[in-house]
Coordinates of C-alpha atoms in Angstrom, one line a residue:
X1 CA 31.6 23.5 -10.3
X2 CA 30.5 20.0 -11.1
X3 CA 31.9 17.2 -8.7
X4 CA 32.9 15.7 -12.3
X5 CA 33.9 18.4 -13.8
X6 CA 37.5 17.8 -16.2
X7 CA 36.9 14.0 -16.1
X8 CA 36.4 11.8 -19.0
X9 CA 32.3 11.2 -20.2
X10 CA 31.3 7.7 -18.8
X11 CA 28.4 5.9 -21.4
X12 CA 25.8 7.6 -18.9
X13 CA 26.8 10.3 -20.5
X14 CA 26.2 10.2 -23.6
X15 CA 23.4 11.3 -26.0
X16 CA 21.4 8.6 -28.1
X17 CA 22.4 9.5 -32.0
X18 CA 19.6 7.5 -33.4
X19 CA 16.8 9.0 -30.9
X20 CA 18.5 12.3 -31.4
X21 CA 18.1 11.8 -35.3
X22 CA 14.7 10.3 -35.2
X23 CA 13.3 12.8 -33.2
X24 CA 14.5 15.6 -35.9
X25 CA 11.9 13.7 -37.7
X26 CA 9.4 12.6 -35.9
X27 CA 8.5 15.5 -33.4
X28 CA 6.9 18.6 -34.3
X29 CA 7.1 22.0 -32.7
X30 CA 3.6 23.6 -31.1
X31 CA 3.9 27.2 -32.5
X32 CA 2.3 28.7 -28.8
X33 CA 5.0 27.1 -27.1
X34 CA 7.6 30.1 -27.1
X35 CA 10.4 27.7 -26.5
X36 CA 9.8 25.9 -29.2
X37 CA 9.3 28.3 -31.8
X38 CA 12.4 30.1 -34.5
X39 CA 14.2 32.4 -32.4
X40 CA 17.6 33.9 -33.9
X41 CA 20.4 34.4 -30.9
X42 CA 23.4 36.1 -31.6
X43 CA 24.5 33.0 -33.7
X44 CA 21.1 31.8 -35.2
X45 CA 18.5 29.5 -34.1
X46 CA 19.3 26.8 -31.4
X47 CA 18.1 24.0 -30.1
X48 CA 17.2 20.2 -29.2
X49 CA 15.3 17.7 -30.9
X50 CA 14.2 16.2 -28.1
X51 CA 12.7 19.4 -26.6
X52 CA 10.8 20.1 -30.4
X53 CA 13.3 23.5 -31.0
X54 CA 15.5 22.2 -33.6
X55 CA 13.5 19.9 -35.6
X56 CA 13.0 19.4 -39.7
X57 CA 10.1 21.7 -39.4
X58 CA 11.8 24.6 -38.1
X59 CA 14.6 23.5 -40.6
X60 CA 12.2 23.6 -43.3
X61 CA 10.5 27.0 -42.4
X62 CA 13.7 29.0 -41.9
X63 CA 15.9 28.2 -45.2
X64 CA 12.1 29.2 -47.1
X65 CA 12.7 32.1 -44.9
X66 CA 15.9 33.1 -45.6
X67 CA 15.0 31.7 -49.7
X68 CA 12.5 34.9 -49.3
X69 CA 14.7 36.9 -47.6
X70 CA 17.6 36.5 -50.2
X71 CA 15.0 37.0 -53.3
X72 CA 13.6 40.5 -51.7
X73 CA 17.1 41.7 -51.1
X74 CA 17.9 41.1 -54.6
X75 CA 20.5 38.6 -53.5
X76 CA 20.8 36.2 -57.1
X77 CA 24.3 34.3 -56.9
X78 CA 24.8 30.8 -55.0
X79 CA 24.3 30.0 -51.4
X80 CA 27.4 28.3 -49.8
X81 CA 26.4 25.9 -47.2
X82 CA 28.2 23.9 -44.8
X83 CA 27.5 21.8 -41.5
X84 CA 30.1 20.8 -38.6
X85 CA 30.1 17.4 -36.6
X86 CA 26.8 17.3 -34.7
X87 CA 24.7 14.9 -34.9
X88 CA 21.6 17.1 -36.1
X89 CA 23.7 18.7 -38.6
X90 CA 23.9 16.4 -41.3
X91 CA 20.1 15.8 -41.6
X92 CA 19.6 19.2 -41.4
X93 CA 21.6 20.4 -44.2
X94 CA 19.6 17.6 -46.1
X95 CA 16.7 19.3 -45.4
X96 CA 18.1 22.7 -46.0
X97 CA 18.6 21.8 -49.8
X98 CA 15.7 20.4 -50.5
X99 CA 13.8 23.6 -49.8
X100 CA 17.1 25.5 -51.5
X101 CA 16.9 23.3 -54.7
X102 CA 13.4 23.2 -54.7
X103 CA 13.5 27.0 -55.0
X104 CA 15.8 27.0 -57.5
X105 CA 18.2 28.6 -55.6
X106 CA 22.0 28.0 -56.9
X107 CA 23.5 25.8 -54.0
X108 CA 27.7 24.9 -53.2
X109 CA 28.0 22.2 -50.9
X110 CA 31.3 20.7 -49.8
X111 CA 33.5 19.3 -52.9
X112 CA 34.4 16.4 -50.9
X113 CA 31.5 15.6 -49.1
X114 CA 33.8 17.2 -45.7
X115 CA 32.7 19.1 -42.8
X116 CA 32.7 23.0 -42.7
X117 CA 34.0 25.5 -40.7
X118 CA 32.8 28.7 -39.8
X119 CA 35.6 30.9 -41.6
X120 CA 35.9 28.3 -44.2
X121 CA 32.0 29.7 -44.8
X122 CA 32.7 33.0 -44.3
X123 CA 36.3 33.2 -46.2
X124 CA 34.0 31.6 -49.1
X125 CA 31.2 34.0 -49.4
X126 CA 34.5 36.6 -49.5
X127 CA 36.7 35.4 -52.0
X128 CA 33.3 34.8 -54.0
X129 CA 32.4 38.4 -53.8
X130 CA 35.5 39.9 -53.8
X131 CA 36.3 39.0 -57.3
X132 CA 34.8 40.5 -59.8
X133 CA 34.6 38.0 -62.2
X134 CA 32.3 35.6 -59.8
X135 CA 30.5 38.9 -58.4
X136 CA 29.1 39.7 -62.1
X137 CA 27.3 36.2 -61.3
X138 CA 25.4 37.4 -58.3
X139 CA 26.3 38.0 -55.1
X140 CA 26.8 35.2 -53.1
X141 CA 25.3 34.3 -49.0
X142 CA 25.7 31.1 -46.9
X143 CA 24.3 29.2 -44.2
X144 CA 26.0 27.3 -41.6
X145 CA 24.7 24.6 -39.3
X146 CA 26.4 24.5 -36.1
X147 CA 25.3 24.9 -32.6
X148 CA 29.2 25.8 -31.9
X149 CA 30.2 24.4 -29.0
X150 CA 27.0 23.6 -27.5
X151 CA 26.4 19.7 -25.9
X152 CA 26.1 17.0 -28.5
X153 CA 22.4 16.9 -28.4
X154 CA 21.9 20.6 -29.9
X155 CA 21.6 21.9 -33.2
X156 CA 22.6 25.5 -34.4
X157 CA 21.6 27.2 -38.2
X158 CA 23.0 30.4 -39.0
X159 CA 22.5 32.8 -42.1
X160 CA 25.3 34.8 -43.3
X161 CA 24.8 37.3 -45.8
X162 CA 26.8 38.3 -48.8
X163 CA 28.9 40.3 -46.1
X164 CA 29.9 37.1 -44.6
X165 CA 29.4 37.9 -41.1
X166 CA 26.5 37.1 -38.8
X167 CA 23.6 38.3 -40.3
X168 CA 22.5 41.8 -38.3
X169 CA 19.4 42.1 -36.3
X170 CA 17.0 43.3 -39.3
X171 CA 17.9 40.3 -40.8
X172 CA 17.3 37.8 -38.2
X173 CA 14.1 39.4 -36.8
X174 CA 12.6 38.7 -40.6
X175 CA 13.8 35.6 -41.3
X176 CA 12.4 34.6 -37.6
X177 CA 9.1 36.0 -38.1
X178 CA 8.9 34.8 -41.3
X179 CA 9.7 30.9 -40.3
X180 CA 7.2 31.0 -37.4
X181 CA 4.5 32.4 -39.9
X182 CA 5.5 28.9 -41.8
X183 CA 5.4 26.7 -38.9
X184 CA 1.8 28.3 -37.3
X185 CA 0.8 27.9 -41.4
X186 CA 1.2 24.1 -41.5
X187 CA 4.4 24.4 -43.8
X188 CA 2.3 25.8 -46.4
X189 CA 4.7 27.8 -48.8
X190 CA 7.5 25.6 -48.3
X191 CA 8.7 24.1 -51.6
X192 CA 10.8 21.7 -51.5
X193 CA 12.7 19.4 -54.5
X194 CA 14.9 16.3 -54.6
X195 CA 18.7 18.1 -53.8
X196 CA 20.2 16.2 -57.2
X197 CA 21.3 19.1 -59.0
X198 CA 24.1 20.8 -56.1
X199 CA 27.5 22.2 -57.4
X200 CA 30.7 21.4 -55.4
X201 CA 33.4 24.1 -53.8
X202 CA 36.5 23.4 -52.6
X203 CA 36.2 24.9 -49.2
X204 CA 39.1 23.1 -47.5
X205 CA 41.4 23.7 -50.1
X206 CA 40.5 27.2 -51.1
X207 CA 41.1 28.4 -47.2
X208 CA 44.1 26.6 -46.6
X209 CA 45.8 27.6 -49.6
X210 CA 45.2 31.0 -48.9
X211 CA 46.2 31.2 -45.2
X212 CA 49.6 32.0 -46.6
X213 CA 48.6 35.6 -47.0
X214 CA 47.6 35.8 -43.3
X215 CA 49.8 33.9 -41.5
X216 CA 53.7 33.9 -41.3
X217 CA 54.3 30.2 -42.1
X218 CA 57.8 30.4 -43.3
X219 CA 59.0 31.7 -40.0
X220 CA 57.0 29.0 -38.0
X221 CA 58.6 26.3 -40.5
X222 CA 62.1 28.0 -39.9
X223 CA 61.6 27.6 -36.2
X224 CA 60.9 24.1 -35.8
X225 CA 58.7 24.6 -33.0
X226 CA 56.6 21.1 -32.5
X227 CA 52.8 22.1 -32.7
X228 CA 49.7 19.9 -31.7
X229 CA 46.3 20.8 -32.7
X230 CA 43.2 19.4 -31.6
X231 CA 40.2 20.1 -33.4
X232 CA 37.8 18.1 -30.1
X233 CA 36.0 16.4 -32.9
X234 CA 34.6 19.1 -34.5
X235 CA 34.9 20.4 -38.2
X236 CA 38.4 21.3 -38.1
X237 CA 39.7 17.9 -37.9
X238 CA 40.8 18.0 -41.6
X239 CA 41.5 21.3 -41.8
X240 CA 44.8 20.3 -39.3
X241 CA 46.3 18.1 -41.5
X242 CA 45.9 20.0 -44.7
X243 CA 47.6 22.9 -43.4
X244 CA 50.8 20.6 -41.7
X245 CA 51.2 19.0 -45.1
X246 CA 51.0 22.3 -47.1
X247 CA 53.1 24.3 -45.3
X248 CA 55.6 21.5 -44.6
X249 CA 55.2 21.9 -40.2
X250 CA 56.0 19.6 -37.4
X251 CA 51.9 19.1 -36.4
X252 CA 50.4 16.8 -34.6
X253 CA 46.7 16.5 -35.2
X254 CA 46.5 15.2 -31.6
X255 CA 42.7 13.9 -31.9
X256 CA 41.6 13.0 -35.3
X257 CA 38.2 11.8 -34.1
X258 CA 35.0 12.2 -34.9
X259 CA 32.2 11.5 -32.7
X260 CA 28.4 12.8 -32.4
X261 CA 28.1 11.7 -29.0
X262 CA 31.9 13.3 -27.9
X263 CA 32.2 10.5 -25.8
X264 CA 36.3 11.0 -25.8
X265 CA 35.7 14.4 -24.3
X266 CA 35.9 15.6 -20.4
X267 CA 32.7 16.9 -18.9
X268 CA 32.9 21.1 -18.5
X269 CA 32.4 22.9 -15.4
X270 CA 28.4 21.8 -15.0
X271 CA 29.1 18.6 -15.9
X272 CA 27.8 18.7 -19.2
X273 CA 29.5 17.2 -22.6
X274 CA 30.6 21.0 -24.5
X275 CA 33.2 21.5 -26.7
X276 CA 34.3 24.6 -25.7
X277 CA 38.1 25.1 -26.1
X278 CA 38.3 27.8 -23.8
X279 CA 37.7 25.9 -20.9
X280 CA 40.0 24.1 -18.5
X281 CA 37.4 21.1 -17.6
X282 CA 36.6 20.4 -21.5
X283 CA 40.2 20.6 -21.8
X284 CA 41.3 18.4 -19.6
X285 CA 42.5 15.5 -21.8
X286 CA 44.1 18.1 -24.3
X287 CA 46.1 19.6 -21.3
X288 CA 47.6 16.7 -20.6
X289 CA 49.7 16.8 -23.7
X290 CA 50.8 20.4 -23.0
X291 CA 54.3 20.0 -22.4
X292 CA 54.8 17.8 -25.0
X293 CA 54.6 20.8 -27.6
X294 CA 55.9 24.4 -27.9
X295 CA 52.2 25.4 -29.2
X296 CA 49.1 23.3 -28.3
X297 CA 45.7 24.3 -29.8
X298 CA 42.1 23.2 -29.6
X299 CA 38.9 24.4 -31.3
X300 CA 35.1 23.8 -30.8
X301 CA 32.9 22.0 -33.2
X302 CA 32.6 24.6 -35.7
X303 CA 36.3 26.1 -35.2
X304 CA 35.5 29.7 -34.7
X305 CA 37.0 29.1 -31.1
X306 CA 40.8 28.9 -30.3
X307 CA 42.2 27.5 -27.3
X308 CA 46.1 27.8 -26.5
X309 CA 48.1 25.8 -24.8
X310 CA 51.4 27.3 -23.7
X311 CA 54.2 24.1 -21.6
X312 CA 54.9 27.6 -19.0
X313 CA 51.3 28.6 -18.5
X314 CA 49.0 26.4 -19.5
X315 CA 45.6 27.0 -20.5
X316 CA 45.4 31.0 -21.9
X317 CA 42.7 32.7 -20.4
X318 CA 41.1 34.0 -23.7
X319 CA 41.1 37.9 -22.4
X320 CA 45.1 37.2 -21.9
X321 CA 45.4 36.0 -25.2
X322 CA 43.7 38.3 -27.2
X323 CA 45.7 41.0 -25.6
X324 CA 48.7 39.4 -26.5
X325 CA 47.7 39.4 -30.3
X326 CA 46.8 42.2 -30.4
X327 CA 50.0 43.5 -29.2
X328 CA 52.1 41.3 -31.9
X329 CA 50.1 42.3 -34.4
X330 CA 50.2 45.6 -34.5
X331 CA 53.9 45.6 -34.1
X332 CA 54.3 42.9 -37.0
X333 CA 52.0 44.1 -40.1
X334 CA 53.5 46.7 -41.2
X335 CA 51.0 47.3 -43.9
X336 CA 48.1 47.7 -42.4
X337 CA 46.4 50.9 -41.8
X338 CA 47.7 53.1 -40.2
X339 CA 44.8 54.5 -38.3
X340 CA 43.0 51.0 -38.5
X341 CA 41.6 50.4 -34.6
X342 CA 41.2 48.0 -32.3
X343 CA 37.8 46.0 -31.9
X344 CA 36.8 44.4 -28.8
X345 CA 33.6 44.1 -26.7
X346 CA 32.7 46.0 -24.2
X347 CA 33.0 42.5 -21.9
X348 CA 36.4 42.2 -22.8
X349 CA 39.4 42.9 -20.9
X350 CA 40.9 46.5 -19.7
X351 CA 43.9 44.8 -21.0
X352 CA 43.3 45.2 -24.1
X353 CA 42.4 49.3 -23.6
X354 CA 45.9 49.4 -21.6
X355 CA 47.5 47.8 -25.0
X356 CA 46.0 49.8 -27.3
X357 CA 46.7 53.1 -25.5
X358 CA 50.4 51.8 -25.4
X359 CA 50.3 51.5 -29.4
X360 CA 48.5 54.7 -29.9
X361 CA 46.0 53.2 -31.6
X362 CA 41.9 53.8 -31.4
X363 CA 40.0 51.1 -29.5
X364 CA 36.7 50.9 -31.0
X365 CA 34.4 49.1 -28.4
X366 CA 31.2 47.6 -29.4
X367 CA 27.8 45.7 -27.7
X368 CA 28.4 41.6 -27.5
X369 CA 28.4 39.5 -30.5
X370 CA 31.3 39.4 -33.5
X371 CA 28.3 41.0 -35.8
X372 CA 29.4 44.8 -35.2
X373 CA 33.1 44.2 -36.1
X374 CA 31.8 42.9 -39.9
X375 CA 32.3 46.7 -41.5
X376 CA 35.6 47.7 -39.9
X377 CA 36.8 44.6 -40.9
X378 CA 35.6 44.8 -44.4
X379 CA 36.7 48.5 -45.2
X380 CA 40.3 47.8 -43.1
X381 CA 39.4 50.4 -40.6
X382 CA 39.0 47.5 -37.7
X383 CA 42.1 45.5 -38.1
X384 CA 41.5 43.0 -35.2
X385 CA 37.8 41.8 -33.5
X386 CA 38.0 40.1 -30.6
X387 CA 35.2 39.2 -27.5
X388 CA 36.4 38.0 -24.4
X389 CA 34.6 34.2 -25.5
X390 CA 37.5 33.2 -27.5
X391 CA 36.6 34.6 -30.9
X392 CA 38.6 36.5 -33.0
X393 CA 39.4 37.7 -37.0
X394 CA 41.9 39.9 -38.4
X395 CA 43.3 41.2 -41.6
X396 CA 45.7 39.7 -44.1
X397 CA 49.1 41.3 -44.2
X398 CA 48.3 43.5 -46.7
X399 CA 45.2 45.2 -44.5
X400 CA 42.1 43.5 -46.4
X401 CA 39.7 41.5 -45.0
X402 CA 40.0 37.8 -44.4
X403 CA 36.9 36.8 -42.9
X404 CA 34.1 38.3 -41.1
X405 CA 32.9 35.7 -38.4
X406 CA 35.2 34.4 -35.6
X407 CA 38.5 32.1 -36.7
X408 CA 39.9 29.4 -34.3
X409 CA 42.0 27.8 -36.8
X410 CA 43.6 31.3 -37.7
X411 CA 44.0 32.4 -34.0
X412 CA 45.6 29.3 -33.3
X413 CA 47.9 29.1 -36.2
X414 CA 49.1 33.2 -35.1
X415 CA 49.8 31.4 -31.7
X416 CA 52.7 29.2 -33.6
X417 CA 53.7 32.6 -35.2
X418 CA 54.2 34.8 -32.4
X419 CA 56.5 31.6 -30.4
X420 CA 58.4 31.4 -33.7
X421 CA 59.0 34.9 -34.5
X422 CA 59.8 36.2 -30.4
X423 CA 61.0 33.1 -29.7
X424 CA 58.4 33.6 -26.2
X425 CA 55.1 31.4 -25.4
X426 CA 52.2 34.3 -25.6
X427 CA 51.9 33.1 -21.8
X428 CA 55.1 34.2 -21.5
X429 CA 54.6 37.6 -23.5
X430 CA 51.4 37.9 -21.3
X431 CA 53.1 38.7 -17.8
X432 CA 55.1 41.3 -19.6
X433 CA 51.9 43.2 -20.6
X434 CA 50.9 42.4 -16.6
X435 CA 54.6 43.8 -15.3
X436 CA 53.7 46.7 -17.3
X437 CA 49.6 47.3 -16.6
X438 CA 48.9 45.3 -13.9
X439 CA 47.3 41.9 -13.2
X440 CA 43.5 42.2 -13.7
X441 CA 41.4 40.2 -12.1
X442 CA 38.0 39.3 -14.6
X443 CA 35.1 36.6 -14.0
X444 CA 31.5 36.4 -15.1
X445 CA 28.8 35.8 -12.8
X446 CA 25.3 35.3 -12.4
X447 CA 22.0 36.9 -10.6
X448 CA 18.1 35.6 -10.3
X449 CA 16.3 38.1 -12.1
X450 CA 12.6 38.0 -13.4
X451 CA 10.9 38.0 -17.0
X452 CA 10.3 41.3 -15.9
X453 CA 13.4 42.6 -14.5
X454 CA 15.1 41.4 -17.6
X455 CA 13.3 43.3 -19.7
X456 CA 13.9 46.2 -18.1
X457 CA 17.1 45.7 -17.9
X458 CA 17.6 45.1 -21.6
X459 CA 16.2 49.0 -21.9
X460 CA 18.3 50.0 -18.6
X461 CA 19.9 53.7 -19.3
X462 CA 23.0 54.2 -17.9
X463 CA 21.6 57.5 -16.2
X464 CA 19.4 55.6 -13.8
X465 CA 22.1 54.5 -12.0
X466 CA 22.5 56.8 -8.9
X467 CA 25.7 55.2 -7.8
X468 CA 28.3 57.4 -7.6
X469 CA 31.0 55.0 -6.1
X470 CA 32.2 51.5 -6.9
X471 CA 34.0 49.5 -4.6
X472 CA 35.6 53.1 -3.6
X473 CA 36.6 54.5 -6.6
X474 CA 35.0 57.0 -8.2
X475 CA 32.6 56.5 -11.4
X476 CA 33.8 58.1 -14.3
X477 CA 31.2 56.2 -17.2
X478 CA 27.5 54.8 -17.1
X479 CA 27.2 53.2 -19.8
X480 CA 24.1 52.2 -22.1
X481 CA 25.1 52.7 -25.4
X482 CA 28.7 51.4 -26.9
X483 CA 31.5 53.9 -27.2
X484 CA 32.4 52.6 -30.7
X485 CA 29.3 52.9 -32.7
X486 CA 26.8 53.9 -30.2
X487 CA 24.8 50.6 -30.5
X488 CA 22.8 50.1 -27.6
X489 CA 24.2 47.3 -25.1
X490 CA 21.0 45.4 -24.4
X491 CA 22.2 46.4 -20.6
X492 CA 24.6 48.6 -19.2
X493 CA 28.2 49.4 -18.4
X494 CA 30.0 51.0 -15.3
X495 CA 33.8 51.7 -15.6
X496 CA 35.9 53.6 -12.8
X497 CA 39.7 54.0 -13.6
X498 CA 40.5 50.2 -12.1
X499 CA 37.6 48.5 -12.1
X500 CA 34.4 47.8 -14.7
X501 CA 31.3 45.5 -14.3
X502 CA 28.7 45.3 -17.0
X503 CA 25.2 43.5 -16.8
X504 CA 23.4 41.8 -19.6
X505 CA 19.9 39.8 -19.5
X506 CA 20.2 36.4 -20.5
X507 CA 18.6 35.2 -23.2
X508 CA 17.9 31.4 -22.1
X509 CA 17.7 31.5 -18.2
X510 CA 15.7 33.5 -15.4
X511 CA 19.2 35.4 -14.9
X512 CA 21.3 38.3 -15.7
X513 CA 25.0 38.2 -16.4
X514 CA 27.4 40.1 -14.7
X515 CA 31.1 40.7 -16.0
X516 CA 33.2 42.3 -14.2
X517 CA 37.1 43.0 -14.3
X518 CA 39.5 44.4 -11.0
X519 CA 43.0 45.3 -11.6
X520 CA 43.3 45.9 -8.4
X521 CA 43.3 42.2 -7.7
X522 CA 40.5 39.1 -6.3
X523 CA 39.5 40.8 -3.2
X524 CA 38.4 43.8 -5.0
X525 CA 37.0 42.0 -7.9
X526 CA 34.5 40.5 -5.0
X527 CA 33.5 43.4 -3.9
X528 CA 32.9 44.8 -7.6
X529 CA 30.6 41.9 -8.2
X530 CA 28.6 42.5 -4.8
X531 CA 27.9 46.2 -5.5
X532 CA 27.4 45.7 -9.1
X533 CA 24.7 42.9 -8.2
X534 CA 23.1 46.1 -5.8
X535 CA 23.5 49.1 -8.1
X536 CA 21.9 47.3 -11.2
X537 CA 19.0 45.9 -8.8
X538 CA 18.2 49.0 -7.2
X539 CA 18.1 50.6 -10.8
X540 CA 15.6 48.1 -11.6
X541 CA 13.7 48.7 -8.3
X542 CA 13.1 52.3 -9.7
X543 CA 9.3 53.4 -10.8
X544 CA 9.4 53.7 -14.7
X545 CA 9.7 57.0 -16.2

């Protein structure tokens, strides 16, 4: 933990927006330097201007990427596009549709010139192709720029395809290929056109209005519980006020500014400017106003993050959280399927297997990243996807789908629900589920690990783990491959009846992740992490084959 950790960003602090937005410009990525060439995470490519890996080249390359991407998969209707609050976001969207136009590529940008959230994006590309008469047009895709809740000096681009959701792997890995091809070619292919010929969407309006079918607002009116919603700069900050003034509710947008260098934020755990809403340190200032409402609510820059805020607890621990929706949920939409599961991650909490087994309902656990929940949630037969980083979507009350990619504004809104409707905080609801399944203990940690040993780990099979034993309880899965749709982890998984750890390479540092979860309680939690550190190395020790 940073010495400064959960205080407010001093002007040392704080990125330089014009260098920041002249070096978009002015640098230029060197194709044989891996990190600086189009590489497609789990939520699209990411990166700095200053370190040449998010610059108007890579800009440039990807959107005539995804342009030729769209046209081979016979993709014809618009492309919805949208930016949040980062500095690099605004210049990049520019960019964006001037290759879009200049492809002739049908292109709806923001009616009112307004910042975009995720779902807004998402919820868009839905209601476009869920209706026939806009369907016969085409189907429509979107992109969305947004590094999420990454520092202010990053920028993020994401495609999402006519399902709405993250594009899969198959799409990425072409689109990725594709742009490099562009970049190490000099830009040749690109074309590009002045963006004067745009239509306009109502994004704001068309996802507030239509929250109505989601979320119980008259019982959260009837209540007259006092709200406060912080959208921590980011693209939600209209959003708030829009939906207190529609549905008539005592909200209080508690921070309605908008800042590229975040300078009104506290510095997170490394001592870094990120707008993550899960954590306590970027929360700090937001916490202080937690008594002052029944719900309290923060989201990151592209608001598909929640944070709640409860006066008796707190902070939620997102794992906590999601279990408590889950629970409510299921007990409160009476219309949705009746065998429609459960979708988590296999890093979230055992909580959430304890709550589902209480509802007699399927858990369907997938690898990380909100991408697998997308055709579950369109067909109904997922009616909730949550991971353990604060993301989450469900269905509307009558069991269709809503949005594939994550909602912070909707997950914090159901937080205002469930206090109106139980008349209980869901920290309160939370040590019920704990007096009932215990009080698990869950952290993420980290380990040194090689190129190499990454690699291998990525390709680890649960069956070379020898280990019979963890922490003194017997093994009873190794896991590779995901128990919901058998998609392979990119790691592995070991679960005893208490306890669970589960190692993943990371993508951006010479280390591998472990997660790991006790209900036993801290001590054993330790000793979880220790052996899971040993098992997973000795695995990797082992001669190949």
């Amino acid at each position: 933990m940073h010495e400064r950790a959960g205080t407010p960003a001093t002007e040392s602090d704080l990125i330089d927006v014009e260098a920041l937005v002249r070096a978009y410009y002015e640098q230029h990525p060197d194709a044989a330097v891996p990190a600086q060439r189009v590489a497609f995470g789990t939520s699209g490519h990411r990166g700095s201007s200053l370190t040449s890996s998010f610059n108007e080249d890579h800009i440039l390359a990807i959107t005539q990427a995804i342009v030729e991407y769209r046209t081979a998969q016979g993709i014809t209707g618009p492309l919805f596009i949208g930016a949040d609050t980062h500095a690099l976001s605004a210049p990049a969207q520019t960019t964006a549709l001037d290759v879009l136009v200049g492809n002739q590529v049908r292109v709806l940008v923001d009616e009112f010139d307004d910042y975009v959230p995720t779902p807004a994006l998402s919820h868009a590309i839905l209601k476009w192709n869920n209706d026939p008469a806009t369907r016969a047009e085409g189907e429509a895709d979107g992109i969305v720029i947004t590094p999420s809740h990454n520092p202010p000096h990053d920028g993020g681009f994401k495609y999402n395809p006519p399902h709405g959701g993250p594009a899969d792997s198959d799409a990425t890995s072409w689109i990725a290929n594709r742009a490099n091809e562009l970049i190490e070619g000099g830009l040749r292919g690109v074309r590009q056109a002045e963006p004067s010929a745009v239509e306009t969407y109502d994004f704001l309006g068309n996802y507030v209005d239509d929250l109505a079918n989601i979320i119980d607002f008259d019982a959260i009116r009837r209540s007259g519980i006092r709200i406060g919603a912080d959208p921590l700069g980011g693209a939600s900050v209209h959003y708030w006020a829009a939906i207190r003034d529609r549905y008539e509710l005592d909200l209080t947008v508690v921070n309605e500014r908008v800042d590229p260098a975040w300078s009104f934020m506290t510095l997170d755990w490394d001592g870094k400017i990120r707008m993550d809403p899960s954590s306590p340190s970027a929360m700090a200032s937001v916490l202080e106003h937690g008594t002052s409402y029944d719900i309290l609510t923060g989201n990151d820059a592209d608001a598909d993050r929640h944070g709640i805020v409860t006066p008796d607890g707190g902070l939620m621990n997102p794992n906590h959280y999601l279990a408590v929706a889950i629970e409510y949920l299921f007990a409160h939409r009476p219309e949705w399927r009746a065998d429609a599961a459960i979708g988590k991650t296999l890093v979230s909490s055992s909580m959430i297997d304890r709550v589902a087994d209480a509802l007699g309902r399927r858990l369907w656990e997938v690898p990380v990243g909100f991408k697998w929940f997308v055709p579950g949630l369109i067909d109904g037969s997922v009616a909730f996807g949550g991971e353990e980083s604060a993301g989450a979507s469900f269905l509307r009350f009558d069991g269709t789908v809503w949005t594939t990619d994550k909602d912070g504004i909707l997950l914090c809104l159901l937080a205002s629900e469930i206090r109106a409707v139980t008349g209980r905080s869901p920290s309160e609801l939370y040590a019920d589920l704990v007096a009932r399944f215990g009080d698990p203990a869950y952290e993420r940690t980290d380990a040194a690990a090689s190129a190499a040993q990454k690699a291998a780990l990525g390709k680890l099979d649960g069956d070379a783990i020898s280990a019979t034993e963890l922490a003194g309880q017997p093994i009873t899965a190794k896991l590779s491959h995901a128990p919901g749709n058998g998609a392979a982890i990119g790691g592995v998984k070991v679960e005893t009846a208490g306890a669970w750890f589960a190692a993943r390479p990371s993508g951006t540092e010479d280390v591998y992740k472990i997660y790991a979860e006790s209900f036993t309680g801290p001590e054993h939690l330790r000793l979880v992490q220790a052996e899971a550190k040993a098992i997973v190395d000795s695995a990797l020790a082992q001669p190949a084959g």
